[in-house]
mmCIF file of C-alpha atoms and ligand atoms in Angstrom:
data_model
loop_
_atom_site.group_PDB
_atom_site.id
_atom_site.type_symbol
_atom_site.label_atom_id
_atom_site.label_comp_id
_atom_site.label_asym_id
_atom_site.label_seq_id
_atom_site.Cartn_x
_atom_site.Cartn_y
_atom_site.Cartn_z
ATOM 1 C CA MET A 1 -10.133 31.402 -64.296
ATOM 2 C CA LYS A 2 -9.875 29.017 -61.392
ATOM 3 C CA LEU A 3 -11.072 31.392 -58.727
ATOM 4 C CA ARG A 4 -14.025 32.437 -60.830
ATOM 5 C CA GLU A 5 -15.119 28.815 -61.327
ATOM 6 C CA TRP A 6 -14.851 28.256 -57.583
ATOM 7 C CA MET A 7 -17.125 31.182 -56.929
ATOM 8 C CA LEU A 8 -19.616 30.258 -59.606
ATOM 9 C CA ALA A 9 -19.782 26.745 -58.207
ATOM 10 C CA LEU A 10 -20.551 28.046 -54.757
ATOM 11 C CA ALA A 11 -22.859 30.729 -56.039
ATOM 12 C CA SER A 12 -24.885 28.029 -57.790
ATOM 13 C CA VAL A 13 -25.670 26.431 -54.453
ATOM 14 C CA GLY A 14 -26.863 29.686 -52.951
ATOM 15 C CA ALA A 15 -23.774 31.354 -51.567
ATOM 16 C CA VAL A 16 -24.270 34.465 -53.665
ATOM 17 C CA SER A 17 -24.110 36.942 -50.832
ATOM 18 C CA ALA A 18 -21.080 35.143 -49.455
ATOM 19 C CA VAL A 19 -19.379 35.465 -52.839
ATOM 20 C CA ALA A 20 -20.158 39.169 -52.953
ATOM 21 C CA ALA A 21 -18.740 39.608 -49.461
ATOM 22 C CA ALA A 22 -15.696 37.509 -50.326
ATOM 23 C CA GLN A 23 -15.056 39.528 -53.457
ATOM 24 C CA ASP A 24 -14.666 42.575 -51.282
ATOM 25 C CA LEU A 25 -11.854 40.749 -49.554
ATOM 26 C CA LYS A 26 -9.899 40.590 -52.761
ATOM 27 C CA SER A 27 -8.898 44.207 -52.455
ATOM 28 C CA PRO A 28 -8.866 44.839 -48.745
ATOM 29 C CA SER A 29 -8.450 48.342 -47.539
ATOM 30 C CA ALA A 30 -5.746 49.013 -44.944
ATOM 31 C CA ASP A 31 -8.070 48.630 -41.980
ATOM 32 C CA GLN A 32 -9.861 45.501 -43.248
ATOM 33 C CA TYR A 33 -9.153 42.235 -41.467
ATOM 34 C CA VAL A 34 -8.254 39.422 -43.872
ATOM 35 C CA PRO A 35 -8.158 35.994 -42.324
ATOM 36 C CA ARG A 36 -5.419 33.523 -43.276
ATOM 37 C CA LEU A 37 -6.386 30.352 -45.074
ATOM 38 C CA GLY A 38 -5.886 28.251 -41.956
ATOM 39 C CA ASP A 39 -8.197 30.610 -40.062
ATOM 40 C CA ALA A 40 -10.910 30.337 -42.705
ATOM 41 C CA MET A 41 -10.515 26.596 -42.463
ATOM 42 C CA SER A 42 -10.806 26.669 -38.694
ATOM 43 C CA ALA A 43 -14.059 28.530 -39.102
ATOM 44 C CA ALA A 44 -15.140 25.904 -41.649
ATOM 45 C CA GLN A 45 -14.344 23.217 -39.061
ATOM 46 C CA THR A 46 -16.513 24.849 -36.433
ATOM 47 C CA ARG A 47 -19.382 25.289 -38.866
ATOM 48 C CA HIS A 48 -19.060 21.739 -40.147
ATOM 49 C CA GLN A 49 -19.524 20.463 -36.622
ATOM 50 C CA LYS A 50 -22.350 22.859 -35.761
ATOM 51 C CA LEU A 51 -24.088 21.932 -38.993
ATOM 52 C CA TRP A 52 -23.973 18.305 -37.901
ATOM 53 C CA LEU A 53 -25.245 19.049 -34.420
ATOM 54 C CA ALA A 54 -28.117 21.184 -35.733
ATOM 55 C CA GLY A 55 -29.143 18.521 -38.229
ATOM 56 C CA LYS A 56 -29.008 15.773 -35.610
ATOM 57 C CA ALA A 57 -31.216 17.895 -33.396
ATOM 58 C CA GLN A 58 -33.595 18.394 -36.375
ATOM 59 C CA ASN A 59 -33.213 22.140 -36.003
ATOM 60 C CA TRP A 60 -33.422 22.804 -39.749
ATOM 61 C CA GLU A 61 -33.465 26.509 -39.473
ATOM 62 C CA LEU A 62 -30.191 26.490 -37.581
ATOM 63 C CA ALA A 63 -28.789 23.832 -39.958
ATOM 64 C CA ALA A 64 -29.575 26.081 -42.938
ATOM 65 C CA TYR A 65 -27.831 28.953 -41.227
ATOM 66 C CA GLU A 66 -24.708 26.915 -40.411
ATOM 67 C CA LEU A 67 -24.595 25.646 -43.976
ATOM 68 C CA SER A 68 -24.606 29.160 -45.368
ATOM 69 C CA GLN A 69 -21.878 30.073 -42.863
ATOM 70 C CA LEU A 70 -19.839 27.060 -43.972
ATOM 71 C CA LYS A 71 -20.182 28.043 -47.597
ATOM 72 C CA ALA A 72 -19.044 31.543 -46.730
ATOM 73 C CA SER A 73 -15.889 30.104 -45.080
ATOM 74 C CA LEU A 74 -15.167 28.052 -48.160
ATOM 75 C CA VAL A 75 -15.644 31.021 -50.480
ATOM 76 C CA GLU A 76 -13.324 32.989 -48.280
ATOM 77 C CA ALA A 77 -10.741 30.227 -48.494
ATOM 78 C CA ALA A 78 -11.011 30.231 -52.314
ATOM 79 C CA VAL A 79 -10.489 33.978 -52.445
ATOM 80 C CA LEU A 80 -7.476 33.877 -50.193
ATOM 81 C CA TYR A 81 -5.880 30.927 -51.826
ATOM 82 C CA ALA A 82 -6.205 31.370 -55.589
ATOM 83 C CA GLY A 83 -3.911 28.356 -56.131
ATOM 84 C CA ILE A 84 -6.652 25.960 -55.086
ATOM 85 C CA PRO A 85 -7.560 23.989 -58.197
ATOM 86 C CA ALA A 86 -11.143 24.520 -59.277
ATOM 87 C CA SER A 87 -11.632 20.754 -59.662
ATOM 88 C CA ASN A 88 -11.092 20.332 -55.916
ATOM 89 C CA VAL A 89 -13.918 22.716 -55.252
ATOM 90 C CA MET A 90 -16.219 21.342 -57.907
ATOM 91 C CA THR A 91 -16.151 17.974 -56.153
ATOM 92 C CA LEU A 92 -17.686 19.668 -53.147
ATOM 93 C CA GLU A 93 -20.589 21.126 -55.079
ATOM 94 C CA PRO A 94 -22.856 17.987 -55.323
ATOM 95 C CA SER A 95 -22.624 17.355 -51.603
ATOM 96 C CA LEU A 96 -23.363 20.999 -50.783
ATOM 97 C CA GLN A 97 -26.422 20.715 -53.064
ATOM 98 C CA SER A 98 -27.492 17.406 -51.420
ATOM 99 C CA MET A 99 -27.092 19.083 -48.052
ATOM 100 C CA THR A 100 -29.281 22.026 -49.144
ATOM 101 C CA ASP A 101 -31.920 19.583 -50.430
ATOM 102 C CA ALA A 102 -31.845 17.492 -47.234
ATOM 103 C CA ILE A 103 -32.305 20.573 -45.058
ATOM 104 C CA ASN A 104 -35.130 21.909 -47.234
ATOM 105 C CA ALA A 105 -36.820 18.510 -47.058
ATOM 106 C CA LYS A 106 -36.119 18.221 -43.297
ATOM 107 C CA ASP A 107 -34.875 14.728 -44.085
ATOM 108 C CA GLY A 108 -32.511 13.349 -41.400
ATOM 109 C CA ARG A 109 -31.338 10.344 -43.436
ATOM 110 C CA LYS A 110 -30.430 12.447 -46.488
ATOM 111 C CA PHE A 111 -28.757 14.922 -44.167
ATOM 112 C CA THR A 112 -26.534 12.213 -42.667
ATOM 113 C CA LYS A 113 -25.582 10.923 -46.116
ATOM 114 C CA ALA A 114 -24.860 14.447 -47.416
ATOM 115 C CA LEU A 115 -22.654 15.238 -44.407
ATOM 116 C CA GLY A 116 -20.632 12.073 -45.047
ATOM 117 C CA GLU A 117 -20.075 13.104 -48.659
ATOM 118 C CA LEU A 118 -19.260 16.673 -47.715
ATOM 119 C CA THR A 119 -16.725 15.467 -45.200
ATOM 120 C CA GLU A 120 -15.125 13.239 -47.829
ATOM 121 C CA GLY A 121 -14.934 16.293 -50.066
ATOM 122 C CA CYS A 122 -13.029 18.198 -47.374
ATOM 123 C CA ASN A 123 -10.545 15.342 -47.124
ATOM 124 C CA ALA A 124 -10.173 14.889 -50.866
ATOM 125 C CA CYS A 125 -8.988 18.466 -51.132
ATOM 126 C CA HIS A 126 -6.695 18.124 -48.158
ATOM 127 C CA ARG A 127 -5.090 15.010 -49.695
ATOM 128 C CA SER A 128 -4.636 16.704 -53.049
ATOM 129 C CA MET A 129 -3.010 19.729 -51.472
ATOM 130 C CA GLY A 130 -0.408 18.022 -49.361
ATOM 131 C CA ARG A 131 -2.566 18.255 -46.204
ATOM 132 C CA SER A 132 -3.561 14.558 -45.949
ATOM 133 C CA PHE A 133 -2.813 14.792 -42.216
ATOM 134 C CA VAL A 134 -5.798 17.120 -41.785
ATOM 135 C CA VAL A 135 -8.515 14.464 -41.631
ATOM 136 C CA MET A 136 -12.103 15.549 -41.013
ATOM 137 C CA LYS A 137 -14.745 13.052 -39.908
ATOM 138 C CA VAL A 138 -18.424 12.966 -39.127
ATOM 139 C CA PRO A 139 -18.526 14.095 -35.482
ATOM 140 C CA THR A 140 -19.084 11.478 -32.801
ATOM 141 C CA ASP A 141 -20.242 13.885 -30.102
ATOM 142 C CA GLN A 142 -20.444 17.536 -29.123
ATOM 143 C CA GLN A 143 -16.847 17.902 -27.889
ATOM 144 C CA PRO A 144 -14.761 20.572 -29.613
ATOM 145 C CA PHE A 145 -12.883 19.127 -32.611
ATOM 146 C CA ALA A 146 -15.008 15.917 -32.531
ATOM 147 C CA ASN A 147 -15.046 16.280 -36.302
ATOM 148 C CA GLN A 148 -11.320 15.821 -36.741
ATOM 149 C CA GLN A 149 -9.195 12.695 -36.558
ATOM 150 C CA PHE A 150 -6.071 13.202 -34.482
ATOM 151 C CA ALA A 151 -4.625 9.670 -34.449
ATOM 152 C CA PRO A 152 -2.180 8.997 -37.298
ATOM 153 C CA ALA A 153 -3.621 7.330 -40.414
ATOM 154 C CA GLY A 154 -4.337 3.651 -39.947
ATOM 155 C CA LYS A 155 -4.819 3.950 -36.174
ATOM 156 C CA PRO A 156 -8.258 4.225 -34.589
HETATM 157 C C1 HEC W 1 -10.362 23.313 -52.025
HETATM 158 C C2 HEC W 1 -9.543 22.736 -51.022
HETATM 159 C C3 HEC W 1 -10.065 22.527 -49.616
HETATM 160 C C4 HEC W 1 -11.353 22.212 -49.246
HETATM 161 C C5 HEC W 1 -12.553 21.923 -50.124
HETATM 162 C C6 HEC W 1 -11.312 22.108 -47.799
HETATM 163 N N1 HEC W 1 -10.069 22.434 -47.299
HETATM 164 FE FE1 HEC W 1 -9.562 22.516 -45.342
HETATM 165 N N2 HEC W 1 -7.669 23.003 -45.869
HETATM 166 C C7 HEC W 1 -7.208 23.208 -47.183
HETATM 167 C C8 HEC W 1 -5.828 23.634 -47.142
HETATM 168 C C9 HEC W 1 -4.971 23.950 -48.353
HETATM 169 C C10 HEC W 1 -5.458 23.646 -45.778
HETATM 170 C C11 HEC W 1 -4.102 24.029 -45.200
HETATM 171 C C12 HEC W 1 -4.132 25.513 -44.755
HETATM 172 C C13 HEC W 1 -2.816 25.970 -44.256
HETATM 173 O O1 HEC W 1 -1.884 25.166 -44.124
HETATM 174 O O2 HEC W 1 -2.700 27.193 -43.968
HETATM 175 C C14 HEC W 1 -6.635 23.263 -45.019
HETATM 176 C C15 HEC W 1 -6.661 23.155 -43.619
HETATM 177 C C16 HEC W 1 -7.776 22.793 -42.894
HETATM 178 C C17 HEC W 1 -7.821 22.678 -41.435
HETATM 179 C C18 HEC W 1 -6.609 22.907 -40.502
HETATM 180 C C19 HEC W 1 -6.662 24.305 -39.953
HETATM 181 C C20 HEC W 1 -5.872 24.423 -38.692
HETATM 182 O O3 HEC W 1 -5.424 25.564 -38.433
HETATM 183 O O4 HEC W 1 -5.717 23.470 -37.942
HETATM 184 C C21 HEC W 1 -9.088 22.323 -41.085
HETATM 185 C C22 HEC W 1 -9.603 22.097 -39.698
HETATM 186 C C23 HEC W 1 -9.844 22.213 -42.303
HETATM 187 N N3 HEC W 1 -9.036 22.496 -43.378
HETATM 188 C C24 HEC W 1 -11.193 21.917 -42.360
HETATM 189 C C25 HEC W 1 -11.927 21.745 -43.542
HETATM 190 C C26 HEC W 1 -13.306 21.368 -43.616
HETATM 191 C C27 HEC W 1 -14.183 21.066 -42.406
HETATM 192 C C28 HEC W 1 -13.645 21.313 -44.915
HETATM 193 C C29 HEC W 1 -14.924 20.921 -45.564
HETATM 194 C C30 HEC W 1 -16.188 21.474 -45.082
HETATM 195 C C31 HEC W 1 -12.468 21.727 -45.669
HETATM 196 N N4 HEC W 1 -11.467 21.963 -44.807
HETATM 197 C C32 HEC W 1 -12.441 21.790 -47.057
HETATM 198 C C33 HEC W 1 -7.944 23.049 -48.326
HETATM 199 C C34 HEC W 1 -9.293 22.694 -48.388
#
């Protein structure tokens, strides 16, 4: 099943507790808050940028934390949006693994490369799901939303 593959993919890169938490979301009780997909993605956006800032500052402990938070947002998105094709998620897996390796090795160059790949993975899914206008990029600075491109495609 697609959703299951998604979770296994993410679990394999260490998001096990996030998967467990996300599975609870599948059958929310009446008083449980369930974020919408766009909200889970907004959280992913924040964490993507914080991950970048932490890595740039060589704060590897914080980077590891933001990476696990980011994975949790992605798992949440998968649970809430079962129509997401597993292949879209699988393409993210190698870059999440590279990111984990870079953080463990405290390697700034590998980190930068992994973030570029991860960001391309975000965009690949957006393109394949009719959201090609949601373009993520490697942040240029610390401003909010510095990891998103707002100019139309083809313009700087
Ligand atoms: C498996 C598919 C998939 C992946 C992977 C994915 N997204 Fe998304 N993303 C979507 C879909 C679908 C939407 C549209 C949601 C909607 O319209 O409610 C979206 C929307 C967004 C939005 C717009 C939310 C808003 O309210 O403005 C942002 C920002 C975003 N994604 C960030 C990211 C980031 C950052 C990553 C990578 C770390 C990522 N996404 C990875 C499928 C994906």
